[in-house]
Short mmCIF file of C-alpha atoms and ligand atoms in Angstrom, two decimals:
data_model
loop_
_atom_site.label_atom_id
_atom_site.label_comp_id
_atom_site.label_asym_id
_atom_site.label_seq_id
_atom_site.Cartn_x
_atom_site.Cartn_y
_atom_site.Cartn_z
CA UNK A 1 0.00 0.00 0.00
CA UNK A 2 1.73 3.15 -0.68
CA UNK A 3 1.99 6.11 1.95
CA UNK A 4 -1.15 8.37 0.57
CA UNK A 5 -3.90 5.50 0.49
CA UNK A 6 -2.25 4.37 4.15
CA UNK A 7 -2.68 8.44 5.43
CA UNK A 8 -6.19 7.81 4.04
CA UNK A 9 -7.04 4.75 5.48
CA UNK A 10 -4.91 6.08 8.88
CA UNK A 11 -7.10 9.62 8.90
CA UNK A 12 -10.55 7.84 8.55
CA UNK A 13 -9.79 5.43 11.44
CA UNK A 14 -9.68 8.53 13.81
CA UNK A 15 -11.57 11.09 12.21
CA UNK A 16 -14.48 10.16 15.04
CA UNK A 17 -12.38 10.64 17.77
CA UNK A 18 -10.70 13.92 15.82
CA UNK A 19 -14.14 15.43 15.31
CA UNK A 20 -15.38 14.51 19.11
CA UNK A 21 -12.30 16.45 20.19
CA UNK A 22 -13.01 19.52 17.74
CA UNK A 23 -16.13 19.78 18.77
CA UNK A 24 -15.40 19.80 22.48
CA UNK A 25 -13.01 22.60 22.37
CA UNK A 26 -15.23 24.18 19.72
CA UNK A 27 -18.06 24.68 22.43
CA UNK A 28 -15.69 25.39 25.17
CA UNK A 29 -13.18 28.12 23.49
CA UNK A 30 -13.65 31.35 21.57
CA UNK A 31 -12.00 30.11 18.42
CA UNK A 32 -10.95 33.14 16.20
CA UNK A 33 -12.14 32.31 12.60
CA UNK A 34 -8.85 32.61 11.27
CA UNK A 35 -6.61 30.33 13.61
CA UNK A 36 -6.23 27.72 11.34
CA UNK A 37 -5.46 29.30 8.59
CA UNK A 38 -2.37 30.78 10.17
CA UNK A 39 -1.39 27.54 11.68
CA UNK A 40 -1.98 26.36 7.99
CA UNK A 41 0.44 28.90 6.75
CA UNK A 42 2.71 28.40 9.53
CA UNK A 43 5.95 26.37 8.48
CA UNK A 44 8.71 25.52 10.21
CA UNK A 45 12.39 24.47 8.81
CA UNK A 46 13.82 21.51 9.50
CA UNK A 47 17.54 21.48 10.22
CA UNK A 48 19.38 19.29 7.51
CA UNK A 49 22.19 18.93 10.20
CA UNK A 50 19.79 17.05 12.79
CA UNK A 51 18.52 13.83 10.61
CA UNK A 52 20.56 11.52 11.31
CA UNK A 53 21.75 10.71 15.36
CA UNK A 54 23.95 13.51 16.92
CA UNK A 55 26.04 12.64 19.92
CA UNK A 56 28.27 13.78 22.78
CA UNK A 57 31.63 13.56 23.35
CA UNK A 58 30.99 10.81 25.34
CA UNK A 59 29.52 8.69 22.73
CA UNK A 60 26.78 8.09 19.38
CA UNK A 61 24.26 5.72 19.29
CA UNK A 62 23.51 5.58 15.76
CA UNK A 63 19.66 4.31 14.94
CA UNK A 64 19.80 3.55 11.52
CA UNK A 65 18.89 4.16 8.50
CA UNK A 66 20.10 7.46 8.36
CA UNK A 67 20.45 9.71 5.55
CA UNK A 68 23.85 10.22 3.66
CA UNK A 69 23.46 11.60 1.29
CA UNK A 70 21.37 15.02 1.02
CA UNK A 71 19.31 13.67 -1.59
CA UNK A 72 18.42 11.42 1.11
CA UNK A 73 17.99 14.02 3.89
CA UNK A 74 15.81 16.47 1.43
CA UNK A 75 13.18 12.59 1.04
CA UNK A 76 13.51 12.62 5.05
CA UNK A 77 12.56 16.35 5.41
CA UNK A 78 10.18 15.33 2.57
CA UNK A 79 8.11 12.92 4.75
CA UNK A 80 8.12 15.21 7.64
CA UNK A 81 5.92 17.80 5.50
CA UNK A 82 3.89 14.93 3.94
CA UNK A 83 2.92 13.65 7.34
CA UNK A 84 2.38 17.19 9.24
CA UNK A 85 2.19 19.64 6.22
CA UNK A 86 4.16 22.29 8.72
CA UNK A 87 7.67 21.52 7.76
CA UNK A 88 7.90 23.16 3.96
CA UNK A 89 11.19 24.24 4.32
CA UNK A 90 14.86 22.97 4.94
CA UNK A 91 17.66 24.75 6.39
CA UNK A 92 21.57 23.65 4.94
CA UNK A 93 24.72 24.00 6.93
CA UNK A 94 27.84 24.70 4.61
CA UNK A 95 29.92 22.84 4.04
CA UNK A 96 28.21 19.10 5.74
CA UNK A 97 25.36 19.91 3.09
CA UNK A 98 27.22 21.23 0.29
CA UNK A 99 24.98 20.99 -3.44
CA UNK A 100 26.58 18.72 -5.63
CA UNK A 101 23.75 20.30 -8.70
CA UNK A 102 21.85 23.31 -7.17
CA UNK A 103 19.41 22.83 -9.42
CA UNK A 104 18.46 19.26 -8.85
CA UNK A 105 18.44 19.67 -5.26
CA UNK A 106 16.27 22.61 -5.65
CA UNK A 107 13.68 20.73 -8.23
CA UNK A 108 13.96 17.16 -5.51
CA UNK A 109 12.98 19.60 -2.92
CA UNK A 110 10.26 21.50 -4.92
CA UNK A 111 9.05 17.71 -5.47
CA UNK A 112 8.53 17.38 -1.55
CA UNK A 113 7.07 20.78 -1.47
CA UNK A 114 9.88 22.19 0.28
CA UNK A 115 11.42 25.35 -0.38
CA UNK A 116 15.45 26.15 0.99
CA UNK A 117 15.33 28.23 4.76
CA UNK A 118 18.61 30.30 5.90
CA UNK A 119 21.85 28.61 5.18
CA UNK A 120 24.36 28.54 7.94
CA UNK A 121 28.08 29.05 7.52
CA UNK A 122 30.57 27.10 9.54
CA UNK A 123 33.68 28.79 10.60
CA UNK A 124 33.73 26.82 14.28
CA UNK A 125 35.64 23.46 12.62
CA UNK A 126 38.17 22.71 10.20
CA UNK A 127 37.61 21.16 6.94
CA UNK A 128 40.48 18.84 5.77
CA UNK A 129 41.59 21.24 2.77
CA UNK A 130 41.92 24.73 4.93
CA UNK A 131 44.61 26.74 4.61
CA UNK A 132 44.19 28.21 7.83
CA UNK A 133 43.01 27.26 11.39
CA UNK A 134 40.07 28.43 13.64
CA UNK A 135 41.19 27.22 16.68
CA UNK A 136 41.61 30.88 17.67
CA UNK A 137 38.42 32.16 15.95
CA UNK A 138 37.45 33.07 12.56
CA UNK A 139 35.81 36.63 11.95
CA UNK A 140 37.48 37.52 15.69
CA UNK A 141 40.78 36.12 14.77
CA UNK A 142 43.76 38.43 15.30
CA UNK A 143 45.33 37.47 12.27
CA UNK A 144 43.69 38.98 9.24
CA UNK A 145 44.01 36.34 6.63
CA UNK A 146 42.27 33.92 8.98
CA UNK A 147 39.59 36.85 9.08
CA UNK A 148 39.56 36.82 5.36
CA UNK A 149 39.16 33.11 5.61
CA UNK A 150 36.20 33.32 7.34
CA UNK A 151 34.94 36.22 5.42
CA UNK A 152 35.84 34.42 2.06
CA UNK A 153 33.52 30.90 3.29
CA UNK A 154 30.38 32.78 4.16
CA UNK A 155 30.08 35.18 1.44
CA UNK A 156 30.51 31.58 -0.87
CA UNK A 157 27.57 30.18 1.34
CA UNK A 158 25.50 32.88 0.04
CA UNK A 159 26.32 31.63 -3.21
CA UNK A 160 24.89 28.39 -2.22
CA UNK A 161 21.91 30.00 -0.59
CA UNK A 162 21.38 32.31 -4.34
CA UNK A 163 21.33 28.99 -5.94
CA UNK A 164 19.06 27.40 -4.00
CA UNK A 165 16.27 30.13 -3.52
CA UNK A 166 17.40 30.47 0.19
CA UNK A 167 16.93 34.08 1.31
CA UNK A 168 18.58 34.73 4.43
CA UNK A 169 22.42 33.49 6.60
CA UNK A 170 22.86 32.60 9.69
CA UNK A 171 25.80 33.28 11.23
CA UNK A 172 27.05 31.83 14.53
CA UNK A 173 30.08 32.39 15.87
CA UNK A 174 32.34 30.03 18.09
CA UNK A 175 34.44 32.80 18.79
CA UNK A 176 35.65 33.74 22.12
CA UNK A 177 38.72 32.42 25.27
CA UNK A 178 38.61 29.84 27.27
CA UNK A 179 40.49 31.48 29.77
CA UNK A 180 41.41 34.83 31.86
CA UNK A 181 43.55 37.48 30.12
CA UNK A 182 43.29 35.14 26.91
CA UNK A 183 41.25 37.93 24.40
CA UNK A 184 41.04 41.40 23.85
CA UNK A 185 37.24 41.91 23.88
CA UNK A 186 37.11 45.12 22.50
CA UNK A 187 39.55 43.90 19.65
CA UNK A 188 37.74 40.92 19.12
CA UNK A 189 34.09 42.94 19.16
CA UNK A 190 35.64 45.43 16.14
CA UNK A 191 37.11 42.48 14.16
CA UNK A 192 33.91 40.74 14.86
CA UNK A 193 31.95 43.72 13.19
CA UNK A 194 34.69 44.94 10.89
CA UNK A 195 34.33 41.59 9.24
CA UNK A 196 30.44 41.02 9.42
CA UNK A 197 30.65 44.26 7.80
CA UNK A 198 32.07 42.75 4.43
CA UNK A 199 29.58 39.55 4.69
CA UNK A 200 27.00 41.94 5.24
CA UNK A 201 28.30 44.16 1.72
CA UNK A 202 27.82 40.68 -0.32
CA UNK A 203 23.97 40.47 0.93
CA UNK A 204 21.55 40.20 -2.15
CA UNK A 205 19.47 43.19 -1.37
CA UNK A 206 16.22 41.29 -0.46
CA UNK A 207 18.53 38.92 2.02
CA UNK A 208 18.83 38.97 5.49
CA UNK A 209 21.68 37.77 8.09
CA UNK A 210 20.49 36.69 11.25
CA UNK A 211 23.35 36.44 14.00
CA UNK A 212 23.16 34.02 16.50
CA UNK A 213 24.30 34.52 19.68
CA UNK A 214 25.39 31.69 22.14
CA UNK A 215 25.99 32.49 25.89
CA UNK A 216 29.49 29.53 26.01
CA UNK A 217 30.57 26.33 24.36
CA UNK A 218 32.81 25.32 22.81
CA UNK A 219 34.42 28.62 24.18
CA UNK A 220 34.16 28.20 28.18
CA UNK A 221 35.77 31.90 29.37
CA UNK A 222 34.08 34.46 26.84
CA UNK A 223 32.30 34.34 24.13
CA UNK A 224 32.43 37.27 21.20
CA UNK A 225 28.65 36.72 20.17
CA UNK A 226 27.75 35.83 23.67
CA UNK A 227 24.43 37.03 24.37
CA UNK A 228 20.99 39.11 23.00
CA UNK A 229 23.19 42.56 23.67
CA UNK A 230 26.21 41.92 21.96
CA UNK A 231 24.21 40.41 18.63
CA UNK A 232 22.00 43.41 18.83
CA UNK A 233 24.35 45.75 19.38
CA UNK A 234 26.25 44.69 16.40
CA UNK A 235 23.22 43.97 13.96
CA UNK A 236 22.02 47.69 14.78
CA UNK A 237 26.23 48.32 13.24
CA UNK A 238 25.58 46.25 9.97
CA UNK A 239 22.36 48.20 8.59
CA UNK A 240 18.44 47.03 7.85
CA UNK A 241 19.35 43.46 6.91
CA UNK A 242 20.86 42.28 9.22
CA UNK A 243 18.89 40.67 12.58
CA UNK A 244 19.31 38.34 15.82
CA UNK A 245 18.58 35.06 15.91
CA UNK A 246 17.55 33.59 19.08
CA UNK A 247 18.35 29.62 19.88
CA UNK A 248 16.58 28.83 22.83
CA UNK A 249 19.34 26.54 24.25
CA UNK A 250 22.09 29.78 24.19
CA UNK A 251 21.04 31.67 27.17
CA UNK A 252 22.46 31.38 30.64
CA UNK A 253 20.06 29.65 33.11
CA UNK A 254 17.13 31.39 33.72
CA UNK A 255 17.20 33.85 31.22
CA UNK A 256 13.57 35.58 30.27
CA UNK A 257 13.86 34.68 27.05
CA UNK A 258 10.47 36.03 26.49
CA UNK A 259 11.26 39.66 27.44
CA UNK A 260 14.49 39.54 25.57
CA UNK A 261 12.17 38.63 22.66
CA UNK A 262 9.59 40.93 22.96
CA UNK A 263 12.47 43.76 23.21
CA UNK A 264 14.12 42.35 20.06
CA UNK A 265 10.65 42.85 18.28
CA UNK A 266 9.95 46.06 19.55
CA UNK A 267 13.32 47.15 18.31
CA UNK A 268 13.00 45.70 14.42
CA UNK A 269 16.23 43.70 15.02
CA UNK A 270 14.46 39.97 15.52
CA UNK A 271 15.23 37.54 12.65
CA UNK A 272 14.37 34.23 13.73
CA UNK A 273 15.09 31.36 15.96
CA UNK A 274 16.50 27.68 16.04
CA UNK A 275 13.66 25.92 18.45
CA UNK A 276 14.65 23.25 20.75
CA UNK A 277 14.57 23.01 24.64
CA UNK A 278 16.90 22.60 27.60
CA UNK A 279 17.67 21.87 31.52
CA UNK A 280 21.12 22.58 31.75
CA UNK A 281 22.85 23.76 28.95
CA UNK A 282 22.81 24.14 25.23
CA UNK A 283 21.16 20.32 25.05
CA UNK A 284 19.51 20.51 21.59
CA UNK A 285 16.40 18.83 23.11
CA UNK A 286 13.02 18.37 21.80
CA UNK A 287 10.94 21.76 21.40
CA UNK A 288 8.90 21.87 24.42
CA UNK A 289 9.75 18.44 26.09
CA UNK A 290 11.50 20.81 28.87
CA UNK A 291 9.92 23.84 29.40
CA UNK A 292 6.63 23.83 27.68
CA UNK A 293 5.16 26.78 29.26
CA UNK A 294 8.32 29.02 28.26
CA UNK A 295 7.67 28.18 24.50
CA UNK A 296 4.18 28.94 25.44
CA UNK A 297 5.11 32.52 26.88
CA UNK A 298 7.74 33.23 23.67
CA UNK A 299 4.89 32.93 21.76
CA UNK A 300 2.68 34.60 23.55
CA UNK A 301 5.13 37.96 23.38
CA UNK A 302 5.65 37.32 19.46
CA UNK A 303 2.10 37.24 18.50
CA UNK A 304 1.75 40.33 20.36
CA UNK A 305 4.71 42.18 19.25
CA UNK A 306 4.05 40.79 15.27
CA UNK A 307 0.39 42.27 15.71
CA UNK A 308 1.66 45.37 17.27
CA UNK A 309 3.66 46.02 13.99
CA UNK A 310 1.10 44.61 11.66
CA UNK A 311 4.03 41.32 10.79
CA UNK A 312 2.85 38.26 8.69
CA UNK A 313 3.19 35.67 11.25
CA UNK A 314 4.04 33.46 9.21
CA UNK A 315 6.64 34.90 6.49
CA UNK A 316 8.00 38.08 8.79
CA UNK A 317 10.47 35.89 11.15
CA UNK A 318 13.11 32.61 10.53
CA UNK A 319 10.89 29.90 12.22
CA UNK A 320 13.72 26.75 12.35
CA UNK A 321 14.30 24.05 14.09
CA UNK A 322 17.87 23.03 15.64
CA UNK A 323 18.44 20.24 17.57
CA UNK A 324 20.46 17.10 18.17
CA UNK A 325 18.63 13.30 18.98
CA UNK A 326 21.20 11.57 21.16
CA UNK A 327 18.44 8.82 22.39
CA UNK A 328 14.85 9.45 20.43
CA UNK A 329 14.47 8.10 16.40
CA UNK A 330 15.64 11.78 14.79
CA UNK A 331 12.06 11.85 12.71
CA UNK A 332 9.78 11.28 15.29
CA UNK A 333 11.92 13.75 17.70
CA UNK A 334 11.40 16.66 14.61
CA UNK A 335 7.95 15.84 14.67
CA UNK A 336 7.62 16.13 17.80
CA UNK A 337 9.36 19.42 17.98
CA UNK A 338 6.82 20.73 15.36
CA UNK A 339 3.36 19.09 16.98
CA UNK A 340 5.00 21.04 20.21
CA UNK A 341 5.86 24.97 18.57
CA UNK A 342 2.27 24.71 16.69
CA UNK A 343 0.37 24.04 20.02
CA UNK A 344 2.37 27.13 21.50
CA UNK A 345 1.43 29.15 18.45
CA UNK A 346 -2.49 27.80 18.44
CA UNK A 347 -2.36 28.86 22.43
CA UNK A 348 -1.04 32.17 21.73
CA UNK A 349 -3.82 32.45 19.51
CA UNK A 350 -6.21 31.74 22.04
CA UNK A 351 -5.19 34.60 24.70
CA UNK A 352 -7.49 37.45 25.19
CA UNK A 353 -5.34 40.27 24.95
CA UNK A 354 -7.85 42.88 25.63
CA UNK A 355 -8.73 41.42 28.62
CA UNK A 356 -4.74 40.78 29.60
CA UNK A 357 -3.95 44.42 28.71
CA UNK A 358 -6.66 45.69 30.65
CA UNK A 359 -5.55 43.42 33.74
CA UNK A 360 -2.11 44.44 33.51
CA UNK A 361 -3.27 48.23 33.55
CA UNK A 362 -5.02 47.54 36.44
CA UNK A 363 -2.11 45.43 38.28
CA UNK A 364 -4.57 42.34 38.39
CA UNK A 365 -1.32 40.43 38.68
CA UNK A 366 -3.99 37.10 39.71
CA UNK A 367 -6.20 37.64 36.46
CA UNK A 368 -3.21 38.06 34.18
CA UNK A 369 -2.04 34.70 35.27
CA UNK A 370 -5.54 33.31 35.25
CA UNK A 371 -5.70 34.76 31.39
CA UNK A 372 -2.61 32.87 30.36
CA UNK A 373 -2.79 29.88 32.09
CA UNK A 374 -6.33 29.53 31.47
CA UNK A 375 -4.97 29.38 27.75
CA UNK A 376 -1.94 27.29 28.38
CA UNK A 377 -4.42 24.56 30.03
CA UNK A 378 -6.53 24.10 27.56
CA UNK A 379 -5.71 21.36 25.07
CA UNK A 380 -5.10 22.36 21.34
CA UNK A 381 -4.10 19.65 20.17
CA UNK A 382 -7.83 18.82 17.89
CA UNK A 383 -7.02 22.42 16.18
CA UNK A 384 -3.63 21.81 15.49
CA UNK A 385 -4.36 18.58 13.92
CA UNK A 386 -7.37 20.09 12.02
CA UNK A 387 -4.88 22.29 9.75
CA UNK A 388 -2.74 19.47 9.34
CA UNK A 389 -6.22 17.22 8.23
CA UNK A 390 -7.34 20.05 6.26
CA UNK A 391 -3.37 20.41 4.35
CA UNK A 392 -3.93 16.83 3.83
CA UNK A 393 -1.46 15.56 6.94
CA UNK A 394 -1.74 12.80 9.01
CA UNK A 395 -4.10 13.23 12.18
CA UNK A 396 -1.13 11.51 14.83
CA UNK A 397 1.96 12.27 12.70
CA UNK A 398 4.15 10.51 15.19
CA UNK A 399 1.92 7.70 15.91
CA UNK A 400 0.95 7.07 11.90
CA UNK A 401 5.03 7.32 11.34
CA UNK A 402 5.27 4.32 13.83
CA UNK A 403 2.28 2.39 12.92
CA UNK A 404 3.37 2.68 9.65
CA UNK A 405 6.80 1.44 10.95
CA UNK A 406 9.07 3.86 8.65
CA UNK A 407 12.44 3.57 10.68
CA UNK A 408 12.08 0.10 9.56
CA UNK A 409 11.64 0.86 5.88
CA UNK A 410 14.30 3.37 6.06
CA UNK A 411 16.93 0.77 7.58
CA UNK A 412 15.65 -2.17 5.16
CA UNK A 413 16.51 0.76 2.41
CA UNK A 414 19.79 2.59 3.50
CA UNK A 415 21.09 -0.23 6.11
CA UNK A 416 22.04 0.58 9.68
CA UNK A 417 25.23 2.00 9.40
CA UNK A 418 24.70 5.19 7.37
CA UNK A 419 25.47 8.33 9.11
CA UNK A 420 24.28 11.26 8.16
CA UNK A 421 26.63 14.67 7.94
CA UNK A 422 25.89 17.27 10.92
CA UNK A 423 25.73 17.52 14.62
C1 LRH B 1 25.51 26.27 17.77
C2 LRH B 1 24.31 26.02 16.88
C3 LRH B 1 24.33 26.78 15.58
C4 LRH B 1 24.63 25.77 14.53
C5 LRH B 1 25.03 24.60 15.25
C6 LRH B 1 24.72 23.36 14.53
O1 LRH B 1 25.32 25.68 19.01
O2 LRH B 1 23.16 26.24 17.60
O3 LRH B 1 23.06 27.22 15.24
O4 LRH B 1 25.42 26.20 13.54
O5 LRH B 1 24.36 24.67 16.48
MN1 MN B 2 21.42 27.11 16.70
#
């Protein structure tokens, strides 16, 4: 049987149970006519680096069947979007996902209804033909060629991206000491811009650069793009087109992301975000298997910042995925990640924010709370799976993906010992 008639026969099995739960949340929530249509719309990248099984230093435990090829990762990404119609869109890291033919990766994607997200550069290894080292930095480094070095690879990944369709780079830098006394900061801050400055020159003019900011690791003293301030501070240097990018696992503990978002709206300079979650450090964990009600909250501040400056939810921000599966089957993880940022988008949705405003105006600090967790209690999960139904997705992505046993498949087809390039 081949994977639409299964969907079929898959969706019609629960479509009682789906429509029992629609209509339960139908009489029980004020469901604004237009909430699944933007979940509809809303698609999230999938990171081509985090298909196959990461790893620590301390050991991989491969699952199988991985992708090696990127052929084989754009079919992967593929089946994501067939079973949850939210993941259109992949996002390449240069050089583990370098295009052999730009244009036949860009027509196999178009054939999986994807489209090409930011590209990321990679200045924080060594590739076996470099002239020069980054074991000291790259766009920080105090020797200029290694500078140039840098500067050369990412303005070439934009040449990737131009073939591809991709519109915006990601930049994250490594950069920093590991110890006391090590770095100059204010040297490595103006080398840091000085040389952003000539990436930012080889833009396209409807491109963007998004600069991602990461609080330590693998630097464990300082490090140059260290947190929301420093990215800011230097995006604000670089002119319109250049933004912040904020991965949830970068941020010291306890960080309010969520006000450092809504600030980074306010201020024009927010570009987009790698979604995973986090208990200690930067784990790379599944969106929202840590700290659901913090995902809940960052989207809470975006759809009210985006409304406040009349954004398209869906095309006005970078909405990707990054993570790393060191235990979990990488597809049903991704999925899982996805299920989890819709439901905190379909919440945010949800929250009355003429009644919040008007509480917080009034210093009801108990009906504020009572507004938002009233929202974050109440299970979306029927709406989120109606715009998947509705795009012609799979009701349970992650259960149909194991009913359907497709680790299996994808073993029987690629063996158990592929590995796929990335993280
Ligand atoms: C750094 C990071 C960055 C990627 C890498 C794969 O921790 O989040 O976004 O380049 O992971
Ligand atoms: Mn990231």
């Amino acid at each position: 049987m081949n994977l639409d008639s299964s969907i079929q026969n898959y969706n019609n099995e629960g479509l009682g149970t789906h429509q029992r739960r629609l209509e339960f949340i139908k009489n029980d929530v004020q469901i604004p006519s237009d909430l699944i249509q933007k979940l509809k719309d809303f698609q999230i990248a999938i990171p081509s680096w985090a298909l196959g099984t990461g790893g620590t230093r301390f050991g991989r435990f491969s699952g199988g069947g991985e992708p090696g090829t990127l052929e084989e990762k754009i079919a992967d990404v593929g089946l994501l979007h067939r079973l949850n119609k939210s993941s259109g869109a992949i996002s390449l890291h240069i050089p583990w996902d370098i295009p052999s033919d730009a244009n036949a990766i860009k027509k196999l994607a178009a054939d999986h209804g994807l489209a090409f997200d930011a590209v990321n550069s990679n200045t924080f290894q060594d590739q076996a033909n470099q002239a020069l080292s980054y074991k000291f930095g790259s766009l920080q480094h105090t020797d200029k060629s290694v500078r140039k070095q840098a500067i050369d690879h990412n303005i070439e990944v934009i040449k990737h991206g131009v073939d591809l369709g991709s519109k915006s780079i990601t930049v994250w830098l490594s950069d920093g000491s590991c110890f006391p006394g090590q770095l100059n900061f204010r040297r490595a801050y103006e080398r840091t811009v000085e040389s952003l400055k000539e990436i930012y020159a080889a833009l396209p003019s409807d491109w963007k650069l998004f600069l991602e900011y990461k609080a330590y690791e693998p630097n464990f003293y300082s490090t140059t793009v260290g947190d929301w301030g420093q990215s800011y501070s230097m995006v604000n240097k670089l002119g319109d087109k250049a933004f912040t990018l904020v991965d949830l696992g970068h941020h010291l503990p306890n960080a309010n992301i969520e006000q450092i978002v809504s600030i980074l709206l306010m201020e024009g300079k927010l570009g987009g975000f790698h979604f995973n979650d986090s208990k200690y450090g930067d784990d790379d964990l599944t969106a929202g298997s840590m700290k659901p009600y913090q995902l809940f909250l960052i989207f809470n501040e975006l759809v009210d910042g985006m409304d406040a400056k009349g954004m398209n939810h869906a095309s006005d921000l970078g909405w990707m995925i990054d993570a790393s599966h060191n235990v979990k089957d990488p597809l049903e993880d991704l999925l899982q990640s996805v299920e989890a940022i819709q439901i905190a988008y379909a919440q945010a949705l949800l929250v009355d924010r003429k009644a919040l405003e008007a509480a917080r105006e009034a210093n009801d600090v108990v009906r504020c709370q009572e507004i938002l967790q009233n929202v974050f209690r109440t299970d979306v999960r029927a709406l989120v799976a109606q715009a998947r139904l509705e795009l012609g997705g799979v009701l349970n992505p992650v259960e149909f993906y194991r009913s359907a046993e497709i680790r299996k498949q994808l073993i029987q087809h690629r063996g158990s010992k592929t590995v796929a390039t990335g993280l």
